[in-house]
Amino acid sequence: MVFLNGRLLPIEEAKIPVLDRGFIFGDGVYELVPVYSRVPFRLDEHLSRLERSLAETKIRNPHTRAQWRDIIYRLVDAQPFEDQGVYFQVTRGVAKRDHAFPTGAEPTVFMMANPLVTPPRELVEKGAAAVSAQDNRWLRCDIKSISLIGNCLLRQVSAEAGAVETILFRDGRLTEASASNVFAVKRGVILTPPKSNLILPGITYDVVTELAQANGLPLESRDVTEHEVRAADELWVTSSSKEVLAIVSLDGARVGDGRPGPVFARMYQLYQEFKQKVMRAGKREAVSA
Ligand SMILES: Cc1ncc(COP(=O)(O)O)c(C=O)c1O
């Protein structure tokens, strides 16, 4: 079952008009919330980010926070599987094609839940390959926009190289990856670019940052140069579906000793423990690191 404009229905029956501005212009925003054992992870943080994306794009938010939570729980409960990736998007709605905003269009709300696919154990233990590219996306990467052609083109670079991610540099500095945030480790210190218009404020980025702080792992949120990335002892990518994943080769060159490092191992463990804590607390609790 999926959710479309107020109704739960089978995906085959979910249809939207071809003049939806999401289809015509990519004029919409989205979220993806991981759900473990039917417990949404960091739901309020995802909803805050959605509210921000809607405000920044001036798309009317059709639901209150309580309504969003309710729809998500209904959708989660309607699935036959426990671990889910709940995807939802809001577009500016259906209107005659014109770049300027329509007056009176109703936002389109679509939501679906798929089985959550996290990296398999072998990949976690061995680490993954990444390649790099110049970040040529627009300058509002802080908005979680459904206009993802820039990200798709960049992700394809790594797909064709048989790698899991494309790590991006802009003006000699690390930004993020095509669908994840990036952390580097040098001499035990975790480095990550600060939040800005150039990166998506990742929910997993926040969890990793909080876990580092709560557990005394040194972390610096500051500009990270391309040189620092290439000379790093460890590299990680983070996202709601990848969780924390070690990158052990970049553009074919080994990262550190070519194996997931000790700081990664610690963070991976902390992340898994934190997930367990959230699941034990149950559906409606907010849990901090
Ligand atoms: C461009 C980009 N950066 C970062 C992330 C990670 O965000 P989160 O941790 O909220 O999943 C994503 C996730 O889809 C992304 O698309």
mmCIF file with all atom_site columns, N, CA and C and ligand atoms in Angstrom, residues 30-32 34 46 49 137 141 144 148 151 165 168 176-182 199-206 238-243 271, ligand 1:
data_model
loop_
_atom_site.group_PDB
_atom_site.id
_atom_site.type_symbol
_atom_site.label_atom_id
_atom_site.label_alt_id
_atom_site.label_comp_id
_atom_site.label_asym_id
_atom_site.label_entity_id
_atom_site.label_seq_id
_atom_site.pdbx_PDB_ins_code
_atom_site.Cartn_x
_atom_site.Cartn_y
_atom_site.Cartn_z
_atom_site.occupancy
_atom_site.B_iso_or_equiv
_atom_site.pdbx_formal_charge
_atom_site.auth_seq_id
_atom_site.auth_comp_id
_atom_site.auth_asym_id
_atom_site.auth_atom_id
_atom_site.pdbx_PDB_model_num
ATOM   1   N N  . TYR A 1 30  ? 11.412 16.120 -0.797 1.00 0.00 ? 30  TYR A N  1
ATOM   2   C CA . TYR A 1 30  ? 11.153 14.763 -0.328 1.00 0.00 ? 30  TYR A CA 1
ATOM   3   C C  . TYR A 1 30  ? 11.924 14.448 0.940  1.00 0.00 ? 30  TYR A C  1
ATOM   4   N N  . GLU A 1 31  ? 11.613 13.286 1.495  1.00 0.00 ? 31  GLU A N  1
ATOM   5   C CA . GLU A 1 31  ? 12.326 12.751 2.668  1.00 0.00 ? 31  GLU A CA 1
ATOM   6   C C  . GLU A 1 31  ? 12.404 11.244 2.557  1.00 0.00 ? 31  GLU A C  1
ATOM   7   N N  . LEU A 1 32  ? 13.365 10.670 3.213  1.00 0.00 ? 32  LEU A N  1
ATOM   8   C CA . LEU A 1 32  ? 13.420 9.219  3.353  1.00 0.00 ? 32  LEU A CA 1
ATOM   9   C C  . LEU A 1 32  ? 13.750 8.894  4.807  1.00 0.00 ? 32  LEU A C  1
ATOM   10  N N  . PRO A 1 34  ? 14.336 6.006  7.681  1.00 0.00 ? 34  PRO A N  1
ATOM   11  C CA . PRO A 1 34  ? 14.503 4.567  7.924  1.00 0.00 ? 34  PRO A CA 1
ATOM   12  C C  . PRO A 1 34  ? 13.630 4.137  9.099  1.00 0.00 ? 34  PRO A C  1
ATOM   13  N N  . HIS A 1 46  ? 13.486 14.308 10.672 1.00 0.00 ? 46  HIS A N  1
ATOM   14  C CA . HIS A 1 46  ? 13.138 14.250 9.247  1.00 0.00 ? 46  HIS A CA 1
ATOM   15  C C  . HIS A 1 46  ? 11.978 15.206 8.948  1.00 0.00 ? 46  HIS A C  1
ATOM   16  N N  . ARG A 1 49  ? 13.188 18.716 8.804  1.00 0.00 ? 49  ARG A N  1
ATOM   17  C CA . ARG A 1 49  ? 13.887 19.012 7.550  1.00 0.00 ? 49  ARG A CA 1
ATOM   18  C C  . ARG A 1 49  ? 12.885 19.171 6.412  1.00 0.00 ? 49  ARG A C  1
ATOM   19  N N  . ARG A 1 137 ? 26.604 20.704 -8.959 1.00 0.00 ? 137 ARG A N  1
ATOM   20  C CA . ARG A 1 137 ? 25.174 20.887 -8.717 1.00 0.00 ? 137 ARG A CA 1
ATOM   21  C C  . ARG A 1 137 ? 24.866 22.350 -8.412 1.00 0.00 ? 137 ARG A C  1
ATOM   22  N N  . CYS A 1 141 ? 22.033 22.987 -2.243 1.00 0.00 ? 141 CYS A N  1
ATOM   23  C CA . CYS A 1 141 ? 22.043 21.547 -1.927 1.00 0.00 ? 141 CYS A CA 1
ATOM   24  C C  . CYS A 1 141 ? 21.509 21.276 -0.519 1.00 0.00 ? 141 CYS A C  1
ATOM   25  N N  . LYS A 1 144 ? 16.175 19.518 0.262  1.00 0.00 ? 144 LYS A N  1
ATOM   26  C CA . LYS A 1 144 ? 16.040 18.128 -0.199 1.00 0.00 ? 144 LYS A CA 1
ATOM   27  C C  . LYS A 1 144 ? 15.024 18.098 -1.334 1.00 0.00 ? 144 LYS A C  1
ATOM   28  N N  . LEU A 1 148 ? 16.718 15.879 -8.911 1.00 0.00 ? 148 LEU A N  1
ATOM   29  C CA . LEU A 1 148 ? 17.969 15.205 -8.549 1.00 0.00 ? 148 LEU A CA 1
ATOM   30  C C  . LEU A 1 148 ? 18.839 14.878 -9.756 1.00 0.00 ? 148 LEU A C  1
ATOM   31  N N  . ASN A 1 151 ? 22.506 15.038 -9.041 1.00 0.00 ? 151 ASN A N  1
ATOM   32  C CA . ASN A 1 151 ? 22.955 13.911 -8.209 1.00 0.00 ? 151 ASN A CA 1
ATOM   33  C C  . ASN A 1 151 ? 22.958 12.610 -9.003 1.00 0.00 ? 151 ASN A C  1
ATOM   34  N N  . GLU A 1 165 ? 29.814 5.050  -4.294 1.00 0.00 ? 165 GLU A N  1
ATOM   35  C CA . GLU A 1 165 ? 29.493 6.476  -4.181 1.00 0.00 ? 165 GLU A CA 1
ATOM   36  C C  . GLU A 1 165 ? 30.460 7.335  -4.991 1.00 0.00 ? 165 GLU A C  1
ATOM   37  N N  . LEU A 1 168 ? 32.360 14.281 -3.719 1.00 0.00 ? 168 LEU A N  1
ATOM   38  C CA . LEU A 1 168 ? 32.331 15.522 -4.502 1.00 0.00 ? 168 LEU A CA 1
ATOM   39  C C  . LEU A 1 168 ? 33.217 16.608 -3.906 1.00 0.00 ? 168 LEU A C  1
ATOM   40  N N  . GLU A 1 176 ? 30.047 16.784 -0.247 1.00 0.00 ? 176 GLU A N  1
ATOM   41  C CA . GLU A 1 176 ? 29.395 15.575 0.264  1.00 0.00 ? 176 GLU A CA 1
ATOM   42  C C  . GLU A 1 176 ? 29.559 14.506 -0.809 1.00 0.00 ? 176 GLU A C  1
ATOM   43  N N  . ALA A 1 177 ? 28.672 13.530 -0.879 1.00 0.00 ? 177 ALA A N  1
ATOM   44  C CA . ALA A 1 177 ? 28.700 12.548 -1.972 1.00 0.00 ? 177 ALA A CA 1
ATOM   45  C C  . ALA A 1 177 ? 27.346 12.619 -2.670 1.00 0.00 ? 177 ALA A C  1
ATOM   46  N N  . SER A 1 178 ? 27.163 11.825 -3.735 1.00 0.00 ? 178 SER A N  1
ATOM   47  C CA . SER A 1 178 ? 25.966 12.022 -4.568 1.00 0.00 ? 178 SER A CA 1
ATOM   48  C C  . SER A 1 178 ? 24.671 11.754 -3.810 1.00 0.00 ? 178 SER A C  1
ATOM   49  N N  . ALA A 1 179 ? 24.732 10.880 -2.784 1.00 0.00 ? 179 ALA A N  1
ATOM   50  C CA . ALA A 1 179 ? 23.538 10.616 -1.974 1.00 0.00 ? 179 ALA A CA 1
ATOM   51  C C  . ALA A 1 179 ? 23.906 10.346 -0.521 1.00 0.00 ? 179 ALA A C  1
ATOM   52  N N  . SER A 1 180 ? 25.001 10.957 -0.056 1.00 0.00 ? 180 SER A N  1
ATOM   53  C CA . SER A 1 180 ? 25.396 10.763 1.342  1.00 0.00 ? 180 SER A CA 1
ATOM   54  C C  . SER A 1 180 ? 26.307 11.899 1.790  1.00 0.00 ? 180 SER A C  1
ATOM   55  N N  . ASN A 1 181 ? 26.497 12.005 3.083  1.00 0.00 ? 181 ASN A N  1
ATOM   56  C CA . ASN A 1 181 ? 27.491 12.926 3.626  1.00 0.00 ? 181 ASN A CA 1
ATOM   57  C C  . ASN A 1 181 ? 28.811 12.183 3.804  1.00 0.00 ? 181 ASN A C  1
ATOM   58  N N  . VAL A 1 182 ? 29.890 12.949 3.963  1.00 0.00 ? 182 VAL A N  1
ATOM   59  C CA . VAL A 1 182 ? 31.220 12.339 4.008  1.00 0.00 ? 182 VAL A CA 1
ATOM   60  C C  . VAL A 1 182 ? 31.974 12.792 5.268  1.00 0.00 ? 182 VAL A C  1
ATOM   61  N N  . ILE A 1 199 ? 25.731 21.522 1.094  1.00 0.00 ? 199 ILE A N  1
ATOM   62  C CA . ILE A 1 199 ? 25.490 20.105 1.436  1.00 0.00 ? 199 ILE A CA 1
ATOM   63  C C  . ILE A 1 199 ? 24.092 19.930 2.025  1.00 0.00 ? 199 ILE A C  1
ATOM   64  N N  . LEU A 1 200 ? 23.603 18.699 1.918  1.00 0.00 ? 200 LEU A N  1
ATOM   65  C CA . LEU A 1 200 ? 22.344 18.375 2.584  1.00 0.00 ? 200 LEU A CA 1
ATOM   66  C C  . LEU A 1 200 ? 22.636 18.192 4.076  1.00 0.00 ? 200 LEU A C  1
ATOM   67  N N  . PRO A 1 201 ? 21.839 18.834 4.939  1.00 0.00 ? 201 PRO A N  1
ATOM   68  C CA . PRO A 1 201 ? 22.031 18.595 6.372  1.00 0.00 ? 201 PRO A CA 1
ATOM   69  C C  . PRO A 1 201 ? 21.515 17.193 6.727  1.00 0.00 ? 201 PRO A C  1
ATOM   70  N N  . GLY A 1 202 ? 22.395 16.227 6.677  1.00 0.00 ? 202 GLY A N  1
ATOM   71  C CA . GLY A 1 202 ? 21.995 14.826 6.836  1.00 0.00 ? 202 GLY A CA 1
ATOM   72  C C  . GLY A 1 202 ? 21.539 14.534 8.258  1.00 0.00 ? 202 GLY A C  1
ATOM   73  N N  . ILE A 1 203 ? 20.508 13.719 8.372  1.00 0.00 ? 203 ILE A N  1
ATOM   74  C CA . ILE A 1 203 ? 20.056 13.297 9.699  1.00 0.00 ? 203 ILE A CA 1
ATOM   75  C C  . ILE A 1 203 ? 21.090 12.333 10.287 1.00 0.00 ? 203 ILE A C  1
ATOM   76  N N  . THR A 1 204 ? 21.668 11.490 9.429  1.00 0.00 ? 204 THR A N  1
ATOM   77  C CA . THR A 1 204 ? 22.706 10.568 9.897  1.00 0.00 ? 204 THR A CA 1
ATOM   78  C C  . THR A 1 204 ? 23.974 11.339 10.282 1.00 0.00 ? 204 THR A C  1
ATOM   79  N N  . TYR A 1 205 ? 24.262 12.389 9.524  1.00 0.00 ? 205 TYR A N  1
ATOM   80  C CA . TYR A 1 205 ? 25.390 13.300 9.849  1.00 0.00 ? 205 TYR A CA 1
ATOM   81  C C  . TYR A 1 205 ? 25.237 13.796 11.290 1.00 0.00 ? 205 TYR A C  1
ATOM   82  N N  . ASP A 1 206 ? 24.005 14.212 11.636 1.00 0.00 ? 206 ASP A N  1
ATOM   83  C CA . ASP A 1 206 ? 23.765 14.700 13.001 1.00 0.00 ? 206 ASP A CA 1
ATOM   84  C C  . ASP A 1 206 ? 23.935 13.584 14.023 1.00 0.00 ? 206 ASP A C  1
ATOM   85  N N  . THR A 1 238 ? 27.828 8.562  5.039  1.00 0.00 ? 238 THR A N  1
ATOM   86  C CA . THR A 1 238 ? 26.690 8.323  5.924  1.00 0.00 ? 238 THR A CA 1
ATOM   87  C C  . THR A 1 238 ? 25.396 8.711  5.219  1.00 0.00 ? 238 THR A C  1
ATOM   88  N N  . SER A 1 239 ? 24.376 7.893  5.431  1.00 0.00 ? 239 SER A N  1
ATOM   89  C CA . SER A 1 239 ? 23.023 8.268  4.989  1.00 0.00 ? 239 SER A CA 1
ATOM   90  C C  . SER A 1 239 ? 22.040 7.349  5.700  1.00 0.00 ? 239 SER A C  1
ATOM   91  N N  . SER A 1 240 ? 20.763 7.680  5.559  1.00 0.00 ? 240 SER A N  1
ATOM   92  C CA . SER A 1 240 ? 19.733 6.904  6.257  1.00 0.00 ? 240 SER A CA 1
ATOM   93  C C  . SER A 1 240 ? 19.737 5.445  5.828  1.00 0.00 ? 240 SER A C  1
ATOM   94  N N  . SER A 1 241 ? 20.082 5.166  4.566  1.00 0.00 ? 241 SER A N  1
ATOM   95  C CA . SER A 1 241 ? 20.088 3.763  4.148  1.00 0.00 ? 241 SER A CA 1
ATOM   96  C C  . SER A 1 241 ? 21.487 3.144  4.249  1.00 0.00 ? 241 SER A C  1
ATOM   97  N N  . LYS A 1 242 ? 22.538 3.925  4.017  1.00 0.00 ? 242 LYS A N  1
ATOM   98  C CA . LYS A 1 242 ? 23.892 3.355  4.131  1.00 0.00 ? 242 LYS A CA 1
ATOM   99  C C  . LYS A 1 242 ? 24.367 3.313  5.573  1.00 0.00 ? 242 LYS A C  1
ATOM   100 N N  . GLU A 1 243 ? 23.666 4.042  6.454  1.00 0.00 ? 243 GLU A N  1
ATOM   101 C CA . GLU A 1 243 ? 24.094 4.196  7.853  1.00 0.00 ? 243 GLU A CA 1
ATOM   102 C C  . GLU A 1 243 ? 25.508 4.775  7.849  1.00 0.00 ? 243 GLU A C  1
ATOM   103 N N  . TYR A 1 271 ? 26.661 3.414  16.465 1.00 0.00 ? 271 TYR A N  1
ATOM   104 C CA . TYR A 1 271 ? 25.453 3.649  15.666 1.00 0.00 ? 271 TYR A CA 1
ATOM   105 C C  . TYR A 1 271 ? 24.470 2.493  15.837 1.00 0.00 ? 271 TYR A C  1
HETATM 106 C C1 . LIG B 2 .   ? 22.921 14.517 -1.387 1.00 0.00 ? 1   LIG B C1 1
HETATM 107 C C2 . LIG B 2 .   ? 22.710 13.827 -0.087 1.00 0.00 ? 1   LIG B C2 1
HETATM 108 N N1 . LIG B 2 .   ? 23.512 14.128 0.958  1.00 0.00 ? 1   LIG B N1 1
HETATM 109 C C3 . LIG B 2 .   ? 23.373 13.524 2.152  1.00 0.00 ? 1   LIG B C3 1
HETATM 110 C C4 . LIG B 2 .   ? 22.397 12.554 2.368  1.00 0.00 ? 1   LIG B C4 1
HETATM 111 C C5 . LIG B 2 .   ? 22.268 11.900 3.722  1.00 0.00 ? 1   LIG B C5 1
HETATM 112 O O1 . LIG B 2 .   ? 21.140 12.361 4.399  1.00 0.00 ? 1   LIG B O1 1
HETATM 113 P P1 . LIG B 2 .   ? 20.429 11.476 5.525  1.00 0.00 ? 1   LIG B P1 1
HETATM 114 O O2 . LIG B 2 .   ? 21.485 11.100 6.512  1.00 0.00 ? 1   LIG B O2 1
HETATM 115 O O3 . LIG B 2 .   ? 19.410 12.401 6.103  1.00 0.00 ? 1   LIG B O3 1
HETATM 116 O O4 . LIG B 2 .   ? 19.841 10.296 4.851  1.00 0.00 ? 1   LIG B O4 1
HETATM 117 C C6 . LIG B 2 .   ? 21.525 12.226 1.328  1.00 0.00 ? 1   LIG B C6 1
HETATM 118 C C7 . LIG B 2 .   ? 20.470 11.222 1.539  1.00 0.00 ? 1   LIG B C7 1
HETATM 119 O O5 . LIG B 2 .   ? 19.703 10.890 0.678  1.00 0.00 ? 1   LIG B O5 1
HETATM 120 C C8 . LIG B 2 .   ? 21.683 12.873 0.067  1.00 0.00 ? 1   LIG B C8 1
HETATM 121 O O6 . LIG B 2 .   ? 20.866 12.585 -0.970 1.00 0.00 ? 1   LIG B O6 1
#
